Backbone as numpy.savetxt, mean C-alpha at the origin, in Angstrom:
# Nx Ny Nz CAx CAy CAz Cx Cy Cz
34.49 -13.73 -16.52 33.20 -13.58 -17.20 33.34 -12.46 -18.24
33.26 -12.79 -19.54 33.53 -11.79 -20.59 32.59 -10.61 -20.57
31.37 -10.79 -20.06 30.41 -9.68 -20.06 30.73 -8.65 -18.98
31.64 -9.00 -18.08 31.97 -8.08 -16.99 30.96 -8.10 -15.88
29.95 -8.95 -15.95 28.93 -9.01 -14.89 29.44 -9.87 -13.74
29.10 -9.49 -12.54 29.50 -10.25 -11.36 28.58 -11.46 -11.23
29.17 -12.65 -11.21 28.34 -13.86 -11.06 27.94 -14.00 -9.60
26.66 -14.02 -9.34 26.20 -14.20 -7.96 25.25 -15.37 -7.86
24.32 -15.42 -8.82 23.34 -16.51 -8.82 22.64 -16.68 -7.49
22.17 -15.60 -6.94 21.42 -15.68 -5.70 19.98 -16.07 -6.00
19.40 -16.83 -5.09 18.04 -17.33 -5.30 17.02 -16.37 -4.67
16.13 -15.89 -5.51 15.09 -14.95 -5.07 13.74 -15.59 -5.37
12.81 -15.50 -4.43 11.46 -16.02 -4.68 10.45 -14.89 -4.50
9.57 -14.77 -5.50 8.46 -13.81 -5.44 7.26 -14.58 -4.90
6.68 -14.08 -3.80 5.65 -14.84 -3.10 4.27 -14.27 -3.43
3.39 -15.14 -3.92 2.04 -14.75 -4.31 1.01 -15.47 -3.44
-0.26 -15.11 -3.65 -1.35 -15.77 -2.92 -2.40 -16.25 -3.90
-2.94 -17.43 -3.68 -3.96 -17.96 -4.59 -3.38 -18.09 -5.99
-4.18 -17.71 -6.99 -3.69 -17.82 -8.38 -3.17 -16.47 -8.89
-3.06 -15.49 -7.99 -2.68 -14.14 -8.42 -1.21 -14.05 -8.80
-0.93 -13.28 -9.85 0.43 -12.91 -10.22 0.35 -11.46 -10.71
1.27 -10.62 -10.23 1.31 -9.24 -10.73 1.96 -9.28 -12.12
1.26 -8.73 -13.11 1.75 -8.81 -14.50 3.18 -8.31 -14.63
3.51 -7.28 -13.87 4.85 -6.72 -13.96 5.94 -7.68 -13.54
5.62 -8.65 -12.70 6.64 -9.59 -12.24 7.11 -10.50 -13.37
6.24 -10.73 -14.36 6.68 -11.51 -15.53 7.74 -10.73 -16.31
7.59 -9.39 -16.35 8.61 -8.55 -17.01 9.93 -8.61 -16.24
9.83 -8.62 -14.91 11.03 -8.70 -14.08 11.78 -10.01 -14.37
11.04 -11.12 -14.41 11.67 -12.43 -14.63 12.33 -12.48 -16.00
11.66 -11.89 -16.99 12.22 -11.82 -18.35 13.54 -11.03 -18.33
13.52 -9.90 -17.61 14.72 -9.06 -17.48 15.83 -9.84 -16.78
15.48 -10.59 -15.73 16.48 -11.33 -14.93 17.19 -12.39 -15.76
16.47 -12.95 -16.73 17.06 -14.02 -17.56 18.21 -13.49 -18.42
18.22 -12.19 -18.67 19.31 -11.59 -19.47 20.49 -11.20 -18.57
20.31 -11.29 -17.27 21.36 -10.91 -16.32 21.94 -12.19 -15.69
22.93 -12.00 -14.82 23.54 -13.20 -14.25 23.42 -13.29 -12.73
22.94 -12.19 -12.08 23.07 -12.19 -10.62 22.01 -13.01 -9.89
20.78 -13.01 -10.41 19.66 -13.58 -9.65 18.94 -14.69 -10.42
18.59 -15.74 -9.68 17.64 -16.74 -10.20 16.31 -16.45 -9.53
15.29 -16.09 -10.29 14.02 -15.68 -9.70 12.95 -16.73 -10.00
12.25 -17.15 -8.94 11.13 -18.09 -9.11 9.93 -17.54 -8.35
8.81 -18.25 -8.42 7.59 -17.84 -7.72 7.12 -18.95 -6.79
6.40 -18.57 -5.73 5.84 -19.55 -4.79 4.60 -18.96 -4.13
3.87 -19.80 -3.42 2.67 -19.38 -2.67 3.06 -19.20 -1.20
2.59 -18.13 -0.60 2.96 -17.89 0.81 2.44 -18.99 1.72
1.32 -19.60 1.34 0.69 -20.60 2.23 1.13 -22.03 1.94
2.12 -22.20 1.03 2.60 -23.54 0.69 3.53 -24.04 1.80
3.05 -25.01 2.58 3.81 -25.46 3.75 4.97 -26.38 3.39
5.04 -26.78 2.11 6.13 -27.70 1.73 7.43 -26.94 1.42
7.37 -25.62 1.41 8.55 -24.83 1.02 9.48 -24.63 2.20
10.77 -24.81 1.96 11.78 -24.43 2.94 12.30 -23.05 2.56
11.83 -22.05 3.28 12.18 -20.66 2.93 13.67 -20.38 3.13
14.36 -21.25 3.88 15.80 -21.06 4.06 16.59 -21.33 2.77
15.91 -21.90 1.77 16.59 -22.16 0.49 16.85 -20.89 -0.31
16.27 -19.77 0.15 16.33 -18.54 -0.66 17.17 -17.46 0.01
17.89 -16.73 -0.83 18.68 -15.58 -0.33 17.79 -14.38 -0.08
16.66 -14.32 -0.79 15.76 -13.16 -0.68 14.34 -13.60 -0.98
13.41 -13.19 -0.14 12.00 -13.55 -0.29 11.23 -12.23 -0.43
10.53 -12.06 -1.56 9.83 -10.80 -1.84 8.33 -11.05 -1.84
7.60 -10.31 -1.03 6.13 -10.43 -1.02 5.59 -9.75 -2.27
4.82 -10.48 -3.06 4.26 -9.87 -4.26 2.73 -9.97 -4.24
2.13 -10.75 -5.12 0.67 -10.69 -5.26 -0.04 -11.54 -4.21
0.21 -11.21 -2.94 -0.50 -11.91 -1.84 -1.85 -11.22 -1.64
-2.65 -11.20 -2.70 -3.86 -10.37 -2.70 -5.02 -11.03 -1.97
-4.70 -12.16 -1.28 -5.73 -12.82 -0.46 -5.47 -12.59 1.03
-4.42 -11.81 1.37 -4.00 -11.77 2.77 -5.07 -11.21 3.70
-5.85 -10.22 3.21 -6.85 -9.59 4.08 -8.01 -10.54 4.36
-8.14 -11.58 3.54 -9.21 -12.57 3.77 -8.74 -13.65 4.75
-7.42 -13.73 4.94 -6.85 -14.73 5.84 -5.81 -14.03 6.72
-6.22 -12.90 7.30 -5.24 -11.99 7.89 -4.47 -12.62 9.06
-5.16 -13.42 9.87 -4.47 -14.01 11.02 -3.41 -15.02 10.56
-3.80 -15.85 9.59 -2.89 -16.86 9.03 -1.68 -16.18 8.37
-1.96 -15.11 7.62 -0.88 -14.39 6.94 0.05 -13.73 7.97
-0.56 -13.15 8.99 0.23 -12.51 10.05 1.16 -13.53 10.71
0.64 -14.73 10.98 1.46 -15.77 11.60 2.61 -16.17 10.68
2.33 -16.23 9.36 3.40 -16.57 8.41 4.47 -15.48 8.42
4.03 -14.21 8.43 4.99 -13.10 8.46 5.87 -13.19 9.71
5.25 -13.44 10.86 6.00 -13.55 12.12 7.01 -14.70 12.03
6.59 -15.81 11.39 7.48 -16.98 11.26 8.68 -16.68 10.36
8.59 -15.61 9.56 9.68 -15.26 8.64 10.72 -14.34 9.27
10.52 -13.96 10.52 11.53 -13.12 11.18 12.85 -13.88 11.22
13.94 -13.17 10.92 15.24 -13.84 10.88 15.62 -14.27 9.48
14.67 -14.24 8.54 14.99 -14.53 7.13 14.98 -13.21 6.36
15.53 -13.23 5.14 15.64 -12.00 4.36 14.35 -11.77 3.57
13.28 -11.45 4.30 11.98 -11.15 3.71 11.87 -9.64 3.51
11.35 -9.23 2.36 11.10 -7.82 2.09 9.70 -7.63 1.53
9.02 -6.56 1.91 9.55 -5.72 2.95 9.70 -6.55 4.24
10.36 -6.00 5.23 10.70 -6.80 6.40 9.43 -7.16 7.19
9.50 -8.26 7.97 8.32 -8.63 8.77 7.78 -7.48 9.61
8.66 -6.69 10.23 8.20 -5.57 11.07 7.48 -4.50 10.24
7.99 -4.24 9.03 7.34 -3.25 8.17 5.97 -3.73 7.71
5.87 -5.03 7.39 4.59 -5.58 6.92 3.55 -5.55 8.04
3.95 -5.98 9.24 3.01 -6.00 10.37 2.54 -4.58 10.69
3.43 -3.61 10.59 3.11 -2.20 10.84 2.11 -1.69 9.80
2.27 -2.12 8.54 1.48 -1.60 7.42 0.15 -2.34 7.23
-0.01 -3.49 7.89 -1.22 -4.30 7.68 -2.49 -3.61 8.15
-2.39 -2.89 9.26 -3.55 -2.21 9.82 -3.46 -0.73 9.45
-4.54 -0.20 8.87 -4.49 1.17 8.34 -4.29 2.23 9.42
-4.26 1.82 10.68 -3.95 2.79 11.74 -2.52 3.30 11.64
-1.69 2.67 10.78 -0.35 3.23 10.54 -0.45 4.67 10.03
-1.60 5.02 9.42 -1.77 6.38 8.88 -1.64 7.45 9.98
-1.97 7.06 11.21 -1.86 8.01 12.34 -0.42 8.53 12.44
0.56 7.63 12.33 1.98 8.04 12.47 2.37 9.02 11.37
1.86 8.78 10.16 2.21 9.66 9.04 1.53 11.01 9.17
0.26 10.99 9.58 -0.48 12.25 9.72 0.16 13.12 10.81
0.55 12.49 11.89 1.14 13.27 13.01 2.55 13.73 12.70
3.13 13.16 11.62 4.44 13.64 11.16 4.26 14.77 10.13
3.00 15.22 9.96 2.76 16.38 9.11 2.30 16.08 7.69
1.89 14.85 7.43 1.45 14.50 6.07 -0.05 14.78 5.94
-0.47 15.58 4.94 -1.89 15.91 4.79 -2.72 14.70 4.35
-3.88 14.54 4.99 -4.81 13.47 4.66 -6.23 13.99 4.78
-7.16 13.28 4.13 -8.58 13.58 4.33 -8.92 13.29 5.80
-9.98 13.91 6.32 -10.37 13.68 7.71 -10.73 12.21 7.90
-10.21 11.63 8.98 -10.26 10.17 9.14 -10.53 9.82 10.60
-11.35 8.77 10.79 -11.60 8.22 12.12 -11.49 6.70 12.07
-11.15 6.11 13.20 -11.08 4.65 13.32 -12.07 4.16 14.36
-12.67 3.01 14.09 -13.53 2.38 15.11 -12.82 1.15 15.64
-12.73 1.09 16.97 -12.04 -0.02 17.62 -12.96 -1.23 17.75
-12.43 -2.44 17.46 -13.25 -3.64 17.68 -13.35 -3.99 19.17
-12.52 -3.36 19.98 -12.49 -3.69 21.42 -13.71 -3.11 22.12
-13.97 -1.81 21.90 -15.07 -1.17 22.65 -16.03 -0.37 21.76
-15.87 -0.49 20.42 -16.73 0.21 19.44 -16.66 1.73 19.58
-15.60 2.22 20.21 -15.41 3.67 20.29 -14.62 4.14 19.06
-14.72 5.43 18.79 -14.07 6.02 17.62 -12.94 6.94 18.08
-11.94 7.10 17.22 -10.95 8.14 17.50 -10.51 8.75 16.18
-10.22 10.04 16.27 -9.79 10.78 15.08 -8.33 10.49 14.82
-7.92 10.68 13.57 -6.51 10.48 13.21 -5.62 11.54 13.86
-6.24 12.65 14.31 -5.42 13.76 14.84 -5.19 13.67 16.35
-6.17 13.14 17.09 -6.02 13.07 18.56 -6.47 11.71 19.06
-5.96 11.32 20.23 -6.27 9.99 20.75 -7.56 9.91 21.55
-8.24 11.04 21.76 -9.46 11.00 22.59 -10.51 10.08 21.97
-11.15 9.28 22.82 -12.20 8.38 22.33 -13.50 9.16 22.14
-14.22 8.79 21.08 -15.51 9.42 20.79 -16.58 8.35 20.75
-17.76 8.68 21.25 -18.91 7.79 21.07 -19.41 7.97 19.64
-20.34 7.12 19.22 -20.89 7.25 17.87 -21.59 8.61 17.71
-22.30 9.04 18.74 -23.00 10.34 18.67 -22.00 11.48 18.50
-20.87 11.40 19.22 -19.85 12.45 19.11 -19.19 12.43 17.72
-18.98 11.23 17.18 -18.42 11.11 15.83 -19.34 11.80 14.82
-20.64 11.50 14.90 -21.60 12.07 13.95 -21.65 13.59 14.08
-21.55 14.08 15.32 -21.51 15.54 15.56 -20.29 16.17 14.88
-19.15 15.50 15.05 -17.90 16.02 14.49 -17.98 16.08 12.95
-18.51 15.03 12.35 -18.64 14.98 10.88 -19.58 16.09 10.41
-20.66 16.31 11.16 -21.62 17.36 10.83 -20.96 18.74 10.94
-20.14 18.91 11.99 -19.48 20.19 12.21 -18.52 20.53 11.06
-17.87 19.49 10.52 -16.95 19.70 9.39 -17.70 19.87 8.07
-19.00 19.62 8.07 -19.77 19.76 6.83 -19.45 18.71 5.79
-19.06 17.52 6.24 -18.70 16.44 5.30 -19.98 15.76 4.82
-20.13 15.64 3.50 -21.38 15.05 2.99 -21.24 13.58 2.61
-20.03 13.15 2.22 -19.85 11.74 1.84 -18.60 11.17 2.50
-18.69 9.90 2.87 -17.58 9.24 3.55 -17.35 7.86 2.95
-16.10 7.42 3.01 -15.75 6.07 2.58 -15.52 5.25 3.85
-16.16 4.09 3.91 -16.04 3.21 5.08 -15.46 1.88 4.62
-14.41 1.41 5.30 -13.81 0.11 4.94 -13.12 -0.47 6.17
-12.83 -1.79 6.16 -12.11 -2.39 7.30 -10.70 -1.82 7.42
-10.16 -1.80 8.64 -8.78 -1.30 8.81 -7.77 -2.30 8.24
-8.16 -3.56 8.11 -7.32 -4.52 7.39 -8.08 -4.90 6.13
-7.68 -4.31 5.01 -8.40 -4.61 3.76 -7.50 -4.30 2.59
-7.85 -4.85 1.43 -7.11 -4.60 0.20 -8.07 -4.74 -0.96
-7.67 -4.20 -2.12 -8.45 -4.33 -3.36 -9.89 -3.84 -3.21
-10.09 -2.77 -2.46 -11.43 -2.17 -2.25 -12.43 -3.15 -1.63
-11.90 -4.15 -0.88 -12.76 -5.15 -0.23 -13.63 -4.48 0.83
-14.93 -4.70 0.76 -15.91 -4.17 1.73 -15.84 -2.64 1.86
-15.48 -1.98 0.76 -15.37 -0.52 0.76 -16.68 0.08 0.26
-17.25 0.99 1.05 -18.56 1.56 0.72 -18.49 3.09 0.77
-19.18 3.73 -0.18 -19.34 5.19 -0.15 -20.70 5.48 0.49
-20.68 6.26 1.59 -21.90 6.47 2.39 -22.18 7.97 2.50
-23.42 8.37 2.30 -23.81 9.76 2.53 -23.89 9.98 4.04
-23.50 11.17 4.49 -23.47 11.42 5.94 -24.83 11.20 6.60
-25.92 11.44 5.86 -27.26 11.25 6.45 -27.58 9.77 6.67
-26.83 8.88 5.96 -27.05 7.43 6.12 -26.00 6.77 7.01
-25.06 7.58 7.49 -23.91 6.99 8.18 -24.31 6.26 9.46
-25.19 6.87 10.24 -25.57 6.25 11.52 -26.12 4.83 11.28
-27.02 4.70 10.33 -27.60 3.38 10.03 -26.52 2.42 9.52
-25.60 2.95 8.72 -24.54 2.10 8.15 -23.62 1.57 9.25
-23.26 2.44 10.19 -22.34 2.04 11.26 -22.91 0.91 12.11
-24.21 0.91 12.31 -24.81 -0.13 13.16 -24.76 -1.50 12.48
-24.59 -1.51 11.15 -24.56 -2.80 10.43 -23.15 -3.38 10.32
-22.14 -2.61 10.69 -20.76 -3.08 10.51 -20.42 -4.19 11.49
-19.60 -5.12 11.04 -19.13 -6.22 11.90 -18.37 -5.63 13.09
-18.87 -5.88 14.33 -18.23 -5.28 15.50 -16.91 -5.96 15.88
-16.61 -7.10 15.25 -15.41 -7.85 15.67 -14.15 -7.43 14.95
-14.30 -6.52 13.96 -13.10 -6.02 13.28 -13.06 -4.49 13.36
-11.90 -3.91 13.12 -11.77 -2.45 13.14 -12.22 -1.86 11.81
-12.67 -0.61 11.86 -13.15 0.08 10.65 -12.52 1.46 10.55
-12.36 1.94 9.32 -11.87 3.29 9.07 -12.99 4.05 8.35
-13.23 5.26 8.82 -14.27 6.13 8.23 -13.53 7.38 7.75
-13.61 7.64 6.44 -12.77 8.70 5.87 -13.58 9.61 4.96
-13.31 10.88 5.09 -13.94 11.88 4.21 -13.66 11.51 2.75
-14.70 11.51 1.92 -14.54 11.21 0.50 -13.92 12.41 -0.22
-12.97 12.13 -1.10 -12.33 13.19 -1.89 -13.00 13.22 -3.27
-13.87 14.20 -3.52 -14.67 14.15 -4.76 -13.84 14.21 -6.04
-12.65 14.83 -5.96 -11.81 14.96 -7.17 -11.35 13.60 -7.71
-11.43 12.56 -6.87 -11.03 11.22 -7.34 -11.82 10.86 -8.60
-13.09 11.29 -8.66 -13.92 10.90 -9.80 -13.49 11.57 -11.10
-12.77 12.69 -11.00 -12.32 13.37 -12.22 -10.80 13.24 -12.42
-10.02 13.54 -11.36 -8.55 13.51 -11.49 -7.97 12.15 -11.08
-8.78 11.31 -10.45 -8.31 9.98 -10.08 -7.29 9.99 -8.96
-6.47 8.96 -8.94 -5.46 8.76 -7.90 -4.12 8.51 -8.60
-3.06 8.99 -7.97 -1.72 8.81 -8.51 -0.97 7.83 -7.61
-0.50 6.73 -8.19 0.29 5.75 -7.44 1.75 5.89 -7.83
2.58 6.35 -6.89 4.01 6.55 -7.14 4.77 5.33 -6.62
5.55 4.70 -7.49 6.27 3.47 -7.16 7.73 3.81 -6.88
8.20 3.41 -5.70 9.57 3.73 -5.30 10.33 2.45 -4.93
11.59 2.37 -5.37 12.50 1.31 -4.96 13.65 1.95 -4.21
13.90 1.48 -2.99 14.95 2.07 -2.14 14.81 3.59 -2.03
13.55 4.06 -1.98 13.30 5.49 -1.77 13.36 6.33 -3.03
13.68 5.72 -4.19 13.80 6.49 -5.44 12.57 6.23 -6.32
12.01 7.29 -6.86 10.82 7.17 -7.70 11.18 6.50 -9.03
10.50 5.38 -9.32 10.72 4.67 -10.59 9.74 5.16 -11.66
8.47 5.31 -11.27 7.42 5.76 -12.20 6.14 5.92 -11.38
5.08 6.32 -12.05 3.78 6.42 -11.39 2.73 5.82 -12.31
1.59 5.46 -11.70 0.41 5.09 -12.47 -0.67 6.11 -12.12
-1.28 6.68 -13.15 -2.39 7.61 -12.93 -3.67 6.83 -13.19
-4.49 6.68 -12.14 -5.64 5.78 -12.19 -6.94 6.58 -12.10
-7.77 6.43 -13.10 -9.06 7.15 -13.15 -10.20 6.14 -13.01
-11.12 6.35 -12.06 -12.23 5.40 -11.93 -13.13 5.38 -13.16
-13.88 4.29 -13.31 -14.90 4.21 -14.36 -15.97 5.27 -14.07
-16.72 5.71 -15.09 -17.78 6.70 -14.85 -18.75 6.22 -13.76
-19.17 7.15 -12.90 -20.12 6.86 -11.80 -19.58 5.85 -10.80
-18.25 5.73 -10.72 -17.67 4.83 -9.72 -16.70 5.66 -8.89
-16.37 5.17 -7.71 -15.45 5.94 -6.87 -14.19 5.16 -6.54
-14.11 3.86 -6.93 -12.88 3.10 -6.65 -12.04 3.03 -7.92
-10.76 3.36 -7.77 -9.89 3.45 -8.94 -9.63 2.07 -9.56
-9.87 1.00 -8.77 -9.69 -0.35 -9.33 -10.65 -0.59 -10.50
-11.69 0.24 -10.63 -12.74 0.02 -11.63 -12.40 0.58 -13.00
-11.38 1.43 -13.07 -11.23 2.24 -14.28 -10.00 1.95 -15.09
-9.41 3.02 -15.65 -8.26 2.87 -16.56 -7.01 3.46 -15.92
-5.85 2.89 -16.30 -4.57 3.31 -15.72 -3.62 3.74 -16.83
-2.77 4.72 -16.51 -1.79 5.20 -17.48 -0.43 5.28 -16.79
0.61 4.76 -17.43 1.96 4.86 -16.86 2.52 6.25 -17.06
3.26 6.76 -16.05 3.81 8.12 -16.11 5.29 8.06 -15.69
6.17 8.59 -16.54 7.60 8.64 -16.21 7.82 9.62 -15.06
8.91 9.41 -14.27 9.15 10.28 -13.10 9.12 11.77 -13.44
9.74 12.14 -14.59 9.82 13.58 -14.93 8.45 14.15 -15.28
7.48 13.29 -15.60 6.14 13.77 -15.95 5.16 13.74 -14.78
5.64 13.25 -13.64 4.77 13.27 -12.45 4.76 14.71 -11.92
3.59 15.31 -11.69 3.55 16.69 -11.20 4.44 16.87 -9.96
5.16 17.97 -9.92 6.19 18.16 -8.88 5.60 18.12 -7.47
4.35 18.61 -7.29 3.79 18.60 -5.93 3.55 17.17 -5.44
3.31 16.24 -6.37 3.14 14.84 -5.99 4.50 14.22 -5.68
5.48 14.50 -6.53 6.84 13.98 -6.30 7.36 14.45 -4.95
7.15 15.74 -4.66 7.69 16.31 -3.41 7.06 15.66 -2.18
5.73 15.44 -2.23 5.07 14.83 -1.06 5.51 13.38 -0.89
5.64 12.64 -2.00 6.09 11.25 -1.91 7.49 11.17 -1.32
8.33 12.10 -1.74 9.71 12.14 -1.23 9.73 12.42 0.27
8.87 13.32 0.72 8.77 13.64 2.15 8.27 12.41 2.93
7.26 11.72 2.37 6.66 10.56 3.05 7.67 9.43 3.21
8.41 9.11 2.13 9.32 7.96 2.19 10.54 8.28 3.06
10.81 9.57 3.29 11.98 9.96 4.09 11.67 10.04 5.59
10.41 9.89 5.96 10.04 10.00 7.38 10.67 8.90 8.21
10.92 9.22 9.47 11.52 8.25 10.38 10.42 7.49 11.13
9.49 6.90 10.40 8.37 6.20 11.06 8.35 4.71 10.74
9.15 4.28 9.75 9.05 2.90 9.30 9.94 1.99 10.16
9.38 0.91 10.69 10.23 -0.03 11.43 11.34 -0.52 10.48
12.54 -0.70 10.98 13.69 -1.18 10.20 14.12 -0.21 9.10
13.67 1.05 9.17 14.19 2.05 8.23 13.52 2.03 6.86
14.26 2.45 5.85 13.72 2.63 4.50 13.21 1.31 3.91
11.95 1.24 3.48 11.45 0.03 2.85 12.12 -0.20 1.48
12.30 -1.46 1.11 12.88 -1.78 -0.20 11.98 -1.25 -1.32
10.68 -1.45 -1.15 9.73 -0.97 -2.15 8.56 -0.30 -1.44
7.94 0.63 -2.13 6.74 1.29 -1.58 5.93 1.82 -2.75
4.63 1.80 -2.58 3.76 2.50 -3.52 2.97 3.52 -2.71
3.10 4.77 -3.10 2.47 5.86 -2.35 1.31 6.38 -3.20
0.09 6.23 -2.67 -1.12 6.62 -3.40 -1.56 8.02 -2.94
-1.60 8.95 -3.88 -1.90 10.35 -3.58 -3.09 10.84 -4.42
-3.78 11.85 -3.90 -4.85 12.50 -4.68 -4.66 14.01 -4.62
-5.13 14.68 -5.66 -5.10 16.15 -5.67 -6.51 16.64 -5.36
-6.60 17.64 -4.50 -7.92 18.17 -4.15 -7.80 19.62 -3.73
-8.77 20.42 -4.14 -8.81 21.82 -3.68 -10.02 22.02 -2.77
-10.76 20.94 -2.47 -12.04 21.12 -1.78 -12.08 20.59 -0.34
-11.06 19.80 0.08 -11.21 19.15 1.40 -10.33 19.76 2.49
-9.51 20.75 2.13 -8.64 21.34 3.15 -7.69 22.35 2.53
-6.62 22.66 3.27 -5.69 23.71 2.84 -4.59 23.21 1.92
-4.37 21.89 1.88 -3.31 21.36 1.01 -3.84 21.16 -0.40
-2.94 20.90 -1.30 -3.34 20.60 -2.69 -3.27 19.10 -2.98
-2.42 18.41 -2.19 -2.19 16.97 -2.39 -2.37 16.25 -1.06
-3.01 15.08 -1.11 -3.31 14.33 0.11 -2.88 12.87 -0.05
-2.41 12.31 1.05 -2.05 10.89 1.06 -3.28 10.03 1.27
-3.42 8.98 0.46 -4.46 7.97 0.68 -3.88 6.76 1.40
-2.78 6.22 0.86 -2.17 5.01 1.42 -0.67 5.00 1.15
0.08 4.34 2.03 1.45 3.92 1.72 1.40 2.39 1.73
1.63 1.79 0.58 1.50 0.34 0.43 2.88 -0.30 0.53
3.12 -1.05 1.62 4.42 -1.69 1.82 4.32 -3.21 1.78
3.13 -3.76 1.50 2.99 -5.22 1.57 3.00 -5.82 0.17
1.90 -5.66 -0.58 1.78 -6.36 -1.85 1.22 -5.46 -2.95
1.77 -4.23 -3.07 1.19 -3.34 -4.08 1.52 -3.82 -5.49
0.57 -3.62 -6.39 0.92 -3.75 -7.81 1.88 -2.60 -8.13
2.96 -2.92 -8.85 3.91 -1.88 -9.24 3.55 -1.26 -10.59
2.53 -1.79 -11.26 2.12 -1.28 -12.58 3.31 -1.24 -13.54
4.17 -2.25 -13.43 5.36 -2.30 -14.28 4.98 -2.48 -15.75
3.82 -3.11 -15.98 3.37 -3.31 -17.37 3.07 -1.96 -18.04
2.80 -0.91 -17.22 2.54 0.42 -17.78 3.82 1.19 -18.02
4.93 0.72 -17.40 6.21 1.44 -17.51 7.33 0.40 -17.46
7.46 -0.42 -18.52 8.35 -1.59 -18.47 9.82 -1.25 -18.19
10.26 -0.04 -18.53 11.69 0.28 -18.33 12.07 0.28 -16.85
11.08 0.38 -15.94 11.39 0.36 -14.50 11.81 -1.03 -14.02
11.71 -2.04 -14.88 12.17 -3.39 -14.50 13.64 -3.34 -14.10
14.41 -2.43 -14.71 15.84 -2.31 -14.37 16.03 -1.89 -12.92
15.25 -0.87 -12.48 15.37 -0.41 -11.09 14.86 -1.46 -10.10
13.76 -2.11 -10.46 13.19 -3.18 -9.63 14.25 -4.28 -9.46
14.83 -4.71 -10.57 15.84 -5.78 -10.54 17.04 -5.36 -9.68
17.52 -4.13 -9.88 18.69 -3.67 -9.13 18.40 -3.61 -7.63
17.17 -3.22 -7.27 16.79 -3.20 -5.85 16.86 -4.61 -5.25
16.46 -5.61 -6.04 16.53 -7.00 -5.56 17.97 -7.48 -5.44
18.82 -7.07 -6.40 20.25 -7.43 -6.32 20.83 -6.87 -5.02
20.54 -5.58 -4.76 21.07 -4.94 -3.54 20.55 -5.65 -2.29
19.26 -5.96 -2.27 18.66 -6.57 -1.07 19.13 -8.00 -0.87
19.50 -8.70 -1.96 19.94 -10.09 -1.82 21.34 -10.17 -1.22
22.07 -9.06 -1.29 23.41 -9.05 -0.70 23.44 -8.37 0.66
22.41 -7.58 0.95 22.35 -6.88 2.25 21.13 -7.35 3.01
21.32 -8.14 4.03 20.17 -8.58 4.81 19.70 -7.44 5.69
18.35 -7.34 5.87 17.77 -6.23 6.65 18.23 -6.31 8.09
């Protein structure tokens, strides 16, 4: 081969849900056409006519409907055990329920104050200790911390689905209206999100490729509503880079280091002693915001080349 490239021609499929496609994946496919190692195509996770054994590597991408069909999606993920799915089935199942945050918090990662409500007995527990709390005890605890606003959302959710900002004085009434058959997360609101927004750091094989700095629209609290800016690794504030590096290096992920991760962080001086707090570690179907930083297509592509030759 005169170009010196290793001919591999491995088959990779990017798996989406519904009509969704992450814009950055079109850049990846364009990049792949100039290379020789991978043939990349797209498919739907729920398409039963597909033989997944035809592929050397299966990558979960814009499955942005999974939280609406969580049981079906979970069954599909379980059925993929033994195939080269990334992130791996065990990592996806671990990351699907936001209670994974407990493992990260107990490993020393700073977060806003957080509680979970169990669908089994409607009891609450704090992210810091396993003791069960009644609703009255939860409200007392929130009052003791002086928290005025909270974000409430399902423990299995994506794209700000069913996410509500609630004043603490309205919380009791709000909790009684929640669907008792699913789990819920109740989290202290970080007011700086409205001014400084959220930083999404995109990592491939544990290495920072770039970040997206996301600012909500005026008078809104969800970053999906506003504007995004791509940020090169060297321009990401060092305190954010350092925390992301600590998070991705933790020994909490099933099957070890995830192939890809998006770590969503916020800066705050008002909710505790830290300066930076973790919101989410996205290991399932995060947007990589590659359209904001197209040069990262090289790292994304190389991560897929590596994963297509090394089964998890």
